[in-house]
Tab-separated table of C-alpha atoms in Angstrom:
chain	number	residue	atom	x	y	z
A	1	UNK	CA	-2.075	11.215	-19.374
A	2	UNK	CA	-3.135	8.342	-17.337
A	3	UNK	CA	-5.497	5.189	-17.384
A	4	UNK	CA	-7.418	2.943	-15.229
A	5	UNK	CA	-6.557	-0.762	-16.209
A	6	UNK	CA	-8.590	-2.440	-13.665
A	7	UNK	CA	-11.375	-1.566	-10.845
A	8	UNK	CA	-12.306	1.310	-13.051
A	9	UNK	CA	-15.118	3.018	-10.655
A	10	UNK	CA	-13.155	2.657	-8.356
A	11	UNK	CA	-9.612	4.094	-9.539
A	12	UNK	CA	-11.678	7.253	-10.841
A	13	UNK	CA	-12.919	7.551	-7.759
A	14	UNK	CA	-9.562	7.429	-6.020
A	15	UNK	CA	-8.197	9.938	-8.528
A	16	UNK	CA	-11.219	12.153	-7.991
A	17	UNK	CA	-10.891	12.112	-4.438
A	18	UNK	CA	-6.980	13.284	-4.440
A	19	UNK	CA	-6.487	15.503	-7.454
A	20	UNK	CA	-4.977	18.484	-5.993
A	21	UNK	CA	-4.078	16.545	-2.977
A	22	UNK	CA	-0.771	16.957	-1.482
A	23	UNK	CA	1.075	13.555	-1.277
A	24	UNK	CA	4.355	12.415	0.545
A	25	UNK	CA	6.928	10.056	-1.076
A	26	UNK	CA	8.191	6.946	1.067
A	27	UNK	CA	10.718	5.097	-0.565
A	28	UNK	CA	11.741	1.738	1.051
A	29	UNK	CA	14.836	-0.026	0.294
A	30	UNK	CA	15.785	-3.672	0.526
A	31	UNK	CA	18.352	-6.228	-0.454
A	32	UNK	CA	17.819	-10.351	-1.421
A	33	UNK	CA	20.567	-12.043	-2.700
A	34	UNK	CA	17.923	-13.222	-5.632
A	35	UNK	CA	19.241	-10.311	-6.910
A	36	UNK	CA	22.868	-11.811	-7.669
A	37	UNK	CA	22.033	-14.775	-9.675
A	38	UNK	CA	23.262	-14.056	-12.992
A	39	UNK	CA	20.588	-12.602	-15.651
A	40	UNK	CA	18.045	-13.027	-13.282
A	41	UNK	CA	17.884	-8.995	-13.246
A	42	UNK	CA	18.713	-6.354	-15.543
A	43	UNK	CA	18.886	-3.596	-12.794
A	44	UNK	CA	22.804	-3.330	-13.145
A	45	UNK	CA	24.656	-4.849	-15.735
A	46	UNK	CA	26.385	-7.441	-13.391
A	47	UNK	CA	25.945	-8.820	-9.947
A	48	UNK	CA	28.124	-6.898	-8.082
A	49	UNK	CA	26.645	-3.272	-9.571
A	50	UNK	CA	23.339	-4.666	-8.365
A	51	UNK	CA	24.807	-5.017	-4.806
A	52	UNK	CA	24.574	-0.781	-4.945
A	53	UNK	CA	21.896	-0.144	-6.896
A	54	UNK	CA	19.349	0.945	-4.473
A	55	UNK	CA	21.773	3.076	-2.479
A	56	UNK	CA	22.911	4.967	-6.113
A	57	UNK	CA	19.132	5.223	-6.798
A	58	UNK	CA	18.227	6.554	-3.275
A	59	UNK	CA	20.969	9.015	-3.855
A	60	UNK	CA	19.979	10.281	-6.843
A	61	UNK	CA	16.703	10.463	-5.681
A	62	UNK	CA	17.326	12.638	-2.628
A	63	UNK	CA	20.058	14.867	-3.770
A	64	UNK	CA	19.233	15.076	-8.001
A	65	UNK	CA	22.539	15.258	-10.177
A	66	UNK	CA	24.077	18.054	-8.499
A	67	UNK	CA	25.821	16.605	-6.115
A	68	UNK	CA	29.359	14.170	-6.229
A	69	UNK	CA	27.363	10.718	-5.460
A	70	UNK	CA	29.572	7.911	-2.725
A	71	UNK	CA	27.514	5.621	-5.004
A	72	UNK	CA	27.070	6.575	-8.640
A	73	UNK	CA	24.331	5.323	-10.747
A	74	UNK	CA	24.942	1.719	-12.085
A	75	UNK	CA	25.574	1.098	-15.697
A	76	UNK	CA	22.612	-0.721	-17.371
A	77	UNK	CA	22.420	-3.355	-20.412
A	78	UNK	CA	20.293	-0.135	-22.083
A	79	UNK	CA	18.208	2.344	-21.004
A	80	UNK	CA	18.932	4.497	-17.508
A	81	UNK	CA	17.362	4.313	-14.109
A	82	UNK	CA	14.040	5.214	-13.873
A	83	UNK	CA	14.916	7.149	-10.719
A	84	UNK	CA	15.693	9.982	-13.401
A	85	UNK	CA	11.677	10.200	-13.506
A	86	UNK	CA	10.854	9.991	-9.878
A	87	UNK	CA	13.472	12.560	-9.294
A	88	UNK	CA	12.029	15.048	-11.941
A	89	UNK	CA	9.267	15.617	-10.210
A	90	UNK	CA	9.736	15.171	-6.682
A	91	UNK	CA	11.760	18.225	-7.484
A	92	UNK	CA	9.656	20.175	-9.601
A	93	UNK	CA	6.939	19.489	-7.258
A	94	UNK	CA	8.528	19.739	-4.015
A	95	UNK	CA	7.249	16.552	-2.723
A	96	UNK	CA	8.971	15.200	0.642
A	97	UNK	CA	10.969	12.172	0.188
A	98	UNK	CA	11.278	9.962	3.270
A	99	UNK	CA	14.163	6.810	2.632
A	100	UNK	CA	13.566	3.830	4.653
A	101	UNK	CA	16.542	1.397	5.364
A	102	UNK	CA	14.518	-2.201	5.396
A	103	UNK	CA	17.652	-3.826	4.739
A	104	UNK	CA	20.628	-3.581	2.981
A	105	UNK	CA	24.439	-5.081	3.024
A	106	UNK	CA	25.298	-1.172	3.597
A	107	UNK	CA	23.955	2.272	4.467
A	108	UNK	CA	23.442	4.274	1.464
A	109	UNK	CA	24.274	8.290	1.494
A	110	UNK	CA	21.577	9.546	2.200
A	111	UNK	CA	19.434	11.114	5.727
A	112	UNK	CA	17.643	7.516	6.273
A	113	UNK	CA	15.147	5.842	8.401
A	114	UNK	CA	16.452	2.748	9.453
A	115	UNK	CA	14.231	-0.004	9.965
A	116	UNK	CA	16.367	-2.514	11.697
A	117	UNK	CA	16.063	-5.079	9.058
A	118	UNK	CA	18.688	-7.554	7.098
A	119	UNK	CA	19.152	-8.059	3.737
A	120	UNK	CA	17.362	-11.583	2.364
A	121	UNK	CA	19.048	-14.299	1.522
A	122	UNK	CA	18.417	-15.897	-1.892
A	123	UNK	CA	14.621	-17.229	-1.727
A	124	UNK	CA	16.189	-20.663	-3.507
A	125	UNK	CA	16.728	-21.646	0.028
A	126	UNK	CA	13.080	-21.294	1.454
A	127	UNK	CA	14.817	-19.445	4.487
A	128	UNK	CA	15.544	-15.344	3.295
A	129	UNK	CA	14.859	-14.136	6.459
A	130	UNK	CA	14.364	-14.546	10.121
A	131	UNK	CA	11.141	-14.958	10.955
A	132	UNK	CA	11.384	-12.466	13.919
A	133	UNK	CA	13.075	-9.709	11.786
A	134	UNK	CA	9.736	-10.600	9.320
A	135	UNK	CA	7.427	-9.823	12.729
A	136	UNK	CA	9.634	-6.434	13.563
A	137	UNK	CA	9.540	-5.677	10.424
A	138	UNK	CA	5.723	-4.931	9.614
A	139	UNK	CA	5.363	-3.360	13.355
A	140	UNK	CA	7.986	-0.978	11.684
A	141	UNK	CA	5.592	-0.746	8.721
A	142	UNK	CA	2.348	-0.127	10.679
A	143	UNK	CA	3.927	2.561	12.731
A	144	UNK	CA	5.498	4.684	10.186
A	145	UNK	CA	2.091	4.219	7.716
A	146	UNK	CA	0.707	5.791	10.955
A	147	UNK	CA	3.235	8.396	11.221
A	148	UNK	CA	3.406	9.455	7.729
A	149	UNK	CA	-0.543	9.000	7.527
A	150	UNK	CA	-0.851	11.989	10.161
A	151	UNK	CA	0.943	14.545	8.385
A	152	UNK	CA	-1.857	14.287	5.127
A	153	UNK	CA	-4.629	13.281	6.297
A	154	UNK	CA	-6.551	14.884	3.273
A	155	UNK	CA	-3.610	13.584	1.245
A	156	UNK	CA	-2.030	10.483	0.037
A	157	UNK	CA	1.426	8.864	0.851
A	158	UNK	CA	3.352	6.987	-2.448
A	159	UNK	CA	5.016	4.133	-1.393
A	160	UNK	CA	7.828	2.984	-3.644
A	161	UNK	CA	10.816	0.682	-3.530
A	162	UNK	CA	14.130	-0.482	-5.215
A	163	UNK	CA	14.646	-4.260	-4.482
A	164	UNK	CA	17.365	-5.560	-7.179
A	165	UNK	CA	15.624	-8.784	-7.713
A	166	UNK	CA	12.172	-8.070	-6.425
A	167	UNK	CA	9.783	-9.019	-9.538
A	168	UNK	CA	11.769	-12.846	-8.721
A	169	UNK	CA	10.354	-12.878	-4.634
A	170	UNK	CA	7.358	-11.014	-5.345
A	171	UNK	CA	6.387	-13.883	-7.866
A	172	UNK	CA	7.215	-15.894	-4.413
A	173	UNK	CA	4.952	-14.499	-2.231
A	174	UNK	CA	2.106	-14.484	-5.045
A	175	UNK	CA	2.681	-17.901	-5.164
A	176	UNK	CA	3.419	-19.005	-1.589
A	177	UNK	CA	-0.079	-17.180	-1.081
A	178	UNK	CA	-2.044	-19.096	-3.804
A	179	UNK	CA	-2.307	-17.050	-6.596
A	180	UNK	CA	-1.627	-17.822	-9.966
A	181	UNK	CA	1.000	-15.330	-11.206
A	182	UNK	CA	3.389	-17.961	-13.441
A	183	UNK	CA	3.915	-16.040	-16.642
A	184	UNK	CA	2.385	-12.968	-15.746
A	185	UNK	CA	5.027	-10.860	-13.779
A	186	UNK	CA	7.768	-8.271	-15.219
A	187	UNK	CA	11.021	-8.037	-15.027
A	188	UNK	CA	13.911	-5.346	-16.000
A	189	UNK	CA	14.313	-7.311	-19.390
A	190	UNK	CA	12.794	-6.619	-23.007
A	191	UNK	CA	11.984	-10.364	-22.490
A	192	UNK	CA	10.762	-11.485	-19.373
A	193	UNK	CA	12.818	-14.330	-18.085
A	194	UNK	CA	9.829	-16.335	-16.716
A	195	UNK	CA	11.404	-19.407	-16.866
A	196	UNK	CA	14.486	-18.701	-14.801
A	197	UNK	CA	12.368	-16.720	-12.219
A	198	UNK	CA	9.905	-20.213	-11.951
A	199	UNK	CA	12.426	-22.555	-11.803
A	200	UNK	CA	14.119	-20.369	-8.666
A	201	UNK	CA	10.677	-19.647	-7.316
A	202	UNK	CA	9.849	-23.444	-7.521
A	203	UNK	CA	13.038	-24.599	-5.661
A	204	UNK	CA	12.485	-22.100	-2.767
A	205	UNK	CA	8.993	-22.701	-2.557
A	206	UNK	CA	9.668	-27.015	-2.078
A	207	UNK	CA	12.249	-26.001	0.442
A	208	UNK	CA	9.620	-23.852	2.873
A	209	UNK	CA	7.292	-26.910	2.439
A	210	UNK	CA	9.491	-29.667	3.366
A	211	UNK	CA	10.627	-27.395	6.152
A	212	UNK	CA	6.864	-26.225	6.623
A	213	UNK	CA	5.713	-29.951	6.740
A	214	UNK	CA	3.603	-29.047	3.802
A	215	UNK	CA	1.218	-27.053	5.537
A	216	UNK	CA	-0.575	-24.011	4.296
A	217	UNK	CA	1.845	-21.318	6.214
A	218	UNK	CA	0.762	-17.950	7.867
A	219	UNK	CA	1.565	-14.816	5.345
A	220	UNK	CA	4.855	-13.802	7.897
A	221	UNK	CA	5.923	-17.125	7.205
A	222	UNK	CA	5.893	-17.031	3.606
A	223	UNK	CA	7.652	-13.725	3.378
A	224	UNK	CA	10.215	-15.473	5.710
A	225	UNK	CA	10.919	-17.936	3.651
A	226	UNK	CA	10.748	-16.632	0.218
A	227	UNK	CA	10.597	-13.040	0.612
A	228	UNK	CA	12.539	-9.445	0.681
A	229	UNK	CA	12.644	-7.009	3.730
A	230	UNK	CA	11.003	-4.231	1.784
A	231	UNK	CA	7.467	-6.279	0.770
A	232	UNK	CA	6.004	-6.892	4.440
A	233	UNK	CA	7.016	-2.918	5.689
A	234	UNK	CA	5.346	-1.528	2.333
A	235	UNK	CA	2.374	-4.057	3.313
A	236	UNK	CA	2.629	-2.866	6.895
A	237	UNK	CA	2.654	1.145	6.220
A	238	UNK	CA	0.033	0.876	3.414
A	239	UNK	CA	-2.111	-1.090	5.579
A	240	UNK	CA	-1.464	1.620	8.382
A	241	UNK	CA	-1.894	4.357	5.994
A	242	UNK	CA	-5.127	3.406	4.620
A	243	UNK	CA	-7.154	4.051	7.397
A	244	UNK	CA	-6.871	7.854	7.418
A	245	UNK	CA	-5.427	8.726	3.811
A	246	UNK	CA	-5.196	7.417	0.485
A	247	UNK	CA	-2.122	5.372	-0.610
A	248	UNK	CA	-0.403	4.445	-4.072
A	249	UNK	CA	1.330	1.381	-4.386
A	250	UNK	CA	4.058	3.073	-6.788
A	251	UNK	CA	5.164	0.121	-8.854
A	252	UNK	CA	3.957	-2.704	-10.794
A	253	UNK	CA	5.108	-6.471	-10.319
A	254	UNK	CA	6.226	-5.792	-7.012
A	255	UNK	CA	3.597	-3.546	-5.632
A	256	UNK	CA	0.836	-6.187	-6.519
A	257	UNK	CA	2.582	-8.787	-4.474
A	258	UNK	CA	2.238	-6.501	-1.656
A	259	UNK	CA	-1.262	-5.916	-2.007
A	260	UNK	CA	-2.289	-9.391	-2.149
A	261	UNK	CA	0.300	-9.816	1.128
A	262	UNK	CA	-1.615	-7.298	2.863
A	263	UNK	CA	-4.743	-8.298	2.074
A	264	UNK	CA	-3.379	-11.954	3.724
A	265	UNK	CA	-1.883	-10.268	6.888
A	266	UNK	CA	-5.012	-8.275	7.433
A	267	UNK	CA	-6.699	-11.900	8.016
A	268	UNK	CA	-4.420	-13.418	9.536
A	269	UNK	CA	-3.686	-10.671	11.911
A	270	UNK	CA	-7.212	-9.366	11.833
A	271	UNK	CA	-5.894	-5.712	11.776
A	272	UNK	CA	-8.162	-3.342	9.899
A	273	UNK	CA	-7.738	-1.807	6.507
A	274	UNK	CA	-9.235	0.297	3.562
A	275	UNK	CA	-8.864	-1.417	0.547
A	276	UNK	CA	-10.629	1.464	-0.911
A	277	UNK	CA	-7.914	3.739	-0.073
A	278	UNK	CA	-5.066	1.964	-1.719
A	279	UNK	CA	-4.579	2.121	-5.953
A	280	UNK	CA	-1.463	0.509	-7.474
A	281	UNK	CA	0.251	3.361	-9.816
A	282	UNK	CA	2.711	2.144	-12.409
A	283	UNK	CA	4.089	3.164	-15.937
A	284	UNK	CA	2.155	1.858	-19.713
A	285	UNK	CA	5.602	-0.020	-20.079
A	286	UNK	CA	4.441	-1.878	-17.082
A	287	UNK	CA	0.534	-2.546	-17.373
A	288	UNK	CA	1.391	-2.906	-21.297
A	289	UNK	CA	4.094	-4.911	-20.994
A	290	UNK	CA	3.651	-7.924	-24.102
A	291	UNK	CA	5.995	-10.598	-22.272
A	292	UNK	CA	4.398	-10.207	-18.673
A	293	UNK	CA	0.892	-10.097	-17.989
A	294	UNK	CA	0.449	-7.243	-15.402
A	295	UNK	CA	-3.730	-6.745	-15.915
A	296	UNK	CA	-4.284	-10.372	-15.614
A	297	UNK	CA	-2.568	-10.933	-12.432
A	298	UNK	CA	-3.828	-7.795	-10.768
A	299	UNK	CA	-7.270	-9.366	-11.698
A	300	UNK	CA	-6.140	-12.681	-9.907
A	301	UNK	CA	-5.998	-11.113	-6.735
A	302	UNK	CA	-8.500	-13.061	-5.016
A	303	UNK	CA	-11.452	-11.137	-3.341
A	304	UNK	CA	-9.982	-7.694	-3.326
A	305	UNK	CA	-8.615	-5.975	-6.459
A	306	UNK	CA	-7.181	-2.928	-6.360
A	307	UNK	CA	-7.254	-0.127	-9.401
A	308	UNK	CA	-4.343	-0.421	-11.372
A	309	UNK	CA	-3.461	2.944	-12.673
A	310	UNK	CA	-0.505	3.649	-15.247
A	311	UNK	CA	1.143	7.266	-16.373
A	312	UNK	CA	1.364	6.847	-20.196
A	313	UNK	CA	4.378	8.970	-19.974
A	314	UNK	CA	6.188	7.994	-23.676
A	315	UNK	CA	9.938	7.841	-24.685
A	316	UNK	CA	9.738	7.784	-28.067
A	317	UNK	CA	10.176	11.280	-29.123
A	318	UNK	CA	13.156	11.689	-26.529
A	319	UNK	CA	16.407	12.729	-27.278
A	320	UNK	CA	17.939	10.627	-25.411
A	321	UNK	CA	18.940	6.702	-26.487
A	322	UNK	CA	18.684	5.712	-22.820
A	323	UNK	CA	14.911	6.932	-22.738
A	324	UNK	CA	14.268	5.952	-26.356
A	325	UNK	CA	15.395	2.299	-24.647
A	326	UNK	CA	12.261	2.301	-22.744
A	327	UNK	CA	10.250	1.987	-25.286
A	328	UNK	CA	12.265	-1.242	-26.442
A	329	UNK	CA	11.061	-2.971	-23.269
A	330	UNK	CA	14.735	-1.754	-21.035
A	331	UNK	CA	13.746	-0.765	-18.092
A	332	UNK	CA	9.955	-0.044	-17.113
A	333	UNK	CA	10.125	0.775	-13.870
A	334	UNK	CA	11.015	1.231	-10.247
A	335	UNK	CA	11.483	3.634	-7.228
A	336	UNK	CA	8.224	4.660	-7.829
A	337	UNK	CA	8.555	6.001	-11.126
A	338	UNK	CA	5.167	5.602	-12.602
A	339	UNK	CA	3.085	6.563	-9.505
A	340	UNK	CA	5.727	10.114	-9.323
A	341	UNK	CA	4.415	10.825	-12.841
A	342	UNK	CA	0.861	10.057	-11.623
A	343	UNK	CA	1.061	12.604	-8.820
A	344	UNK	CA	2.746	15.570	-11.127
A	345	UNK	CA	-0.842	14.898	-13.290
A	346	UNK	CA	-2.754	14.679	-10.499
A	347	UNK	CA	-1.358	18.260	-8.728
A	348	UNK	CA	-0.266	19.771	-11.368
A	349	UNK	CA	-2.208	18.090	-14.977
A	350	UNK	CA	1.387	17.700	-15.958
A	351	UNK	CA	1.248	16.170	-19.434
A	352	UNK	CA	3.414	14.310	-21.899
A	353	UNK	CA	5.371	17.507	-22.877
A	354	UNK	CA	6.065	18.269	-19.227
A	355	UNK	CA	7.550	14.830	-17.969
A	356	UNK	CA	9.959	14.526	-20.630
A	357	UNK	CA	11.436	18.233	-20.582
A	358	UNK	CA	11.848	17.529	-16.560
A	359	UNK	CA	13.093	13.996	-17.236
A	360	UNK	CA	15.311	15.132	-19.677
A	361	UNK	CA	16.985	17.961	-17.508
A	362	UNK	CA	18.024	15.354	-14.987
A	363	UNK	CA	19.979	13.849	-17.908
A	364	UNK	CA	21.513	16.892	-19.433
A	365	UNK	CA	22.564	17.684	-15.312
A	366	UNK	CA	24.108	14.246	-15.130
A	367	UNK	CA	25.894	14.959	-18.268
A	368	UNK	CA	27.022	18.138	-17.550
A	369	UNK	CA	28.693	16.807	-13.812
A	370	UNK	CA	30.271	13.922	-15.387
């Protein structure tokens, strides 16, 4: 029910080490305006749904379809949120769901931790974010890896996100940091728009240079410049985290950018970490993806590589058209999706059958309240 893509020894290791583990779920929300550009995201079908989609899918998450949601669900090109699959089994499973605030342009609905962050701007300028908000930001990170750390110490924590826009600055920050990740990253399309996502990545990336002087800049400064809120307190908890409990990256694109930006603020900050600790977990729709390259650009992570680990959760026997749509390349992942699947096989050996009858109940509950 799930594979290894890269790191193999190491990822069955990992797996070994926390099957039957219990595991907390952190989800951490952000906002860039990256995300409004039109077609540069398929995570709401227009720019202005996008402006609410993490506070609809942190809603759903947290309270499930039984509840009248201030921000409803946004309507997709195809497909539904994949927060349907992270909610199935934090429920069935009764896993703790912790919702950080790391900025957004409002609160969403939900009991929340707020970081004290701001939304991005659009990395085309080379300036998203204050570069102090960047520094308060990952002590935020560090201390609540720490804090959620303590409570499962034989455990793990999943760290997930929803970033509208995120596959667009986490190709950013892979580049501002070195690595070769043209071509290789997903998006929320069948059809990765790599060229868009370069040519936006490209402009912000000559604007933090001229304004860098063309100097190689610190990690912060990068995010700063081309980044979102949530990457640097997801590289900040994990890095926390890792030193007393195992830790899933729960996403693909995004979570991979994170690892490499940890891996560069650990240097540059000389703060310890366990890379052993830390596995990315994803979905097959992700790792498989034809038009991204997820595999290769986990392997061009420089000198650390972390296991890349996907739930091979399928859609094509669903009854539903918006899960059948995931199998067309609509949607592939987010707010931890993939890694939620990998914990409900991990505690429980949920398999195929499992996921989609739990999945599928949070669709015949939305249907039923609408």
């Amino acid at each position: 029910m799930i594979r290894i893509y890269t790191q193999i020894e190491q990822g069955e290791k990992w797996i070994a080490q926390y099957r039957d583990c219990v595991s907390v779920f952190a989800c951490v929300l952000g906002f860039t305006d990256t995300g409004l550009i039109p077609g540069i995201s398929a995570a709401g079908s227009t720019p202005a749904a996008r402006r609410y989609t993490a506070c609809a899918d942190a809603e759903f998450l947290y309270y499930g379809a039984g509840r009248k949601p201030l921000y409803p669900l946004p309507p997709l090109t195809a497909g539904a949120s994949p927060v349907l699959i992270s909610r199935a089994v934090v429920e069935a499973l009764n896993i703790p769901v912790y919702v950080f605030n790391a900025g957004l342009p409002q609160p969403p609905a939900v009991p929340v931790i707020d970081l004290g962050g701001s939304p991005a701007k659009c990395l085309s300028t080379g300036d998203a974010m204050e570069i102090t908000n960047v520094h308060h930001l990952l002590k935020q990170g560090l201390l609540w890896g720490e804090r959620l750390a303590t409570n499962i110490q034989a455990g793990y924590v999943i760290l997930g996100e929803c970033v509208v826009g995120g596959t667009t600055t986490a190709l950013a920050i892979l580049t501002g940091l070195g690595i070769d990740a043209a071509g290789k990253v997903n998006s929320s399309h069948p059809v990765c728009n790599h060229t868009q996502k370069w040519a936006v990545v490209q402009g912000g990336l000559e604007r933090m240079r001229v304004s860098g002087g063309g100097k190689l800049l610190d990690p912060l400064a990068v995010v700063a410049a081309v980044g979102d809120p949530m990457q640097v307190v997801v590289a900040g908890m994990a890095i926390a985290a890792s030193r007393s409990c195992g830790v899933m990256l729960a996403g693909g694109t995004q979570m991979l950018a994170v690892y490499a930006l940890m891996g560069a603020i650990a240097d540059a900050y000389s703060l310890s970490w366990q890379p052993g600790a830390v596995v990315v977990g994803t979905t097959r729709w992700v790792a498989e993806d034809p038009t991204g390259n997820t595999v290769d650009l986990a392997l061009s992570l420089g000198k650390t590589i972390p296991p890349l680990i996907a739930t091979q959760l399928s859609f094509a026997n669903s009854r539903y058209s918006q899960l059948q749509a995931y199998e067309q390349g609509f949607v592939k992942e987010g707010v931890g999706a993939g890694a939620a699947c990998i914990a409900a096989y991990l505690s429980q050996n949920w398999q195929q059958n499992q996921l989609l009858t739990a999945i599928e109940a949070q669709l015949d509950q939305l249907k039923g309240c609408s």
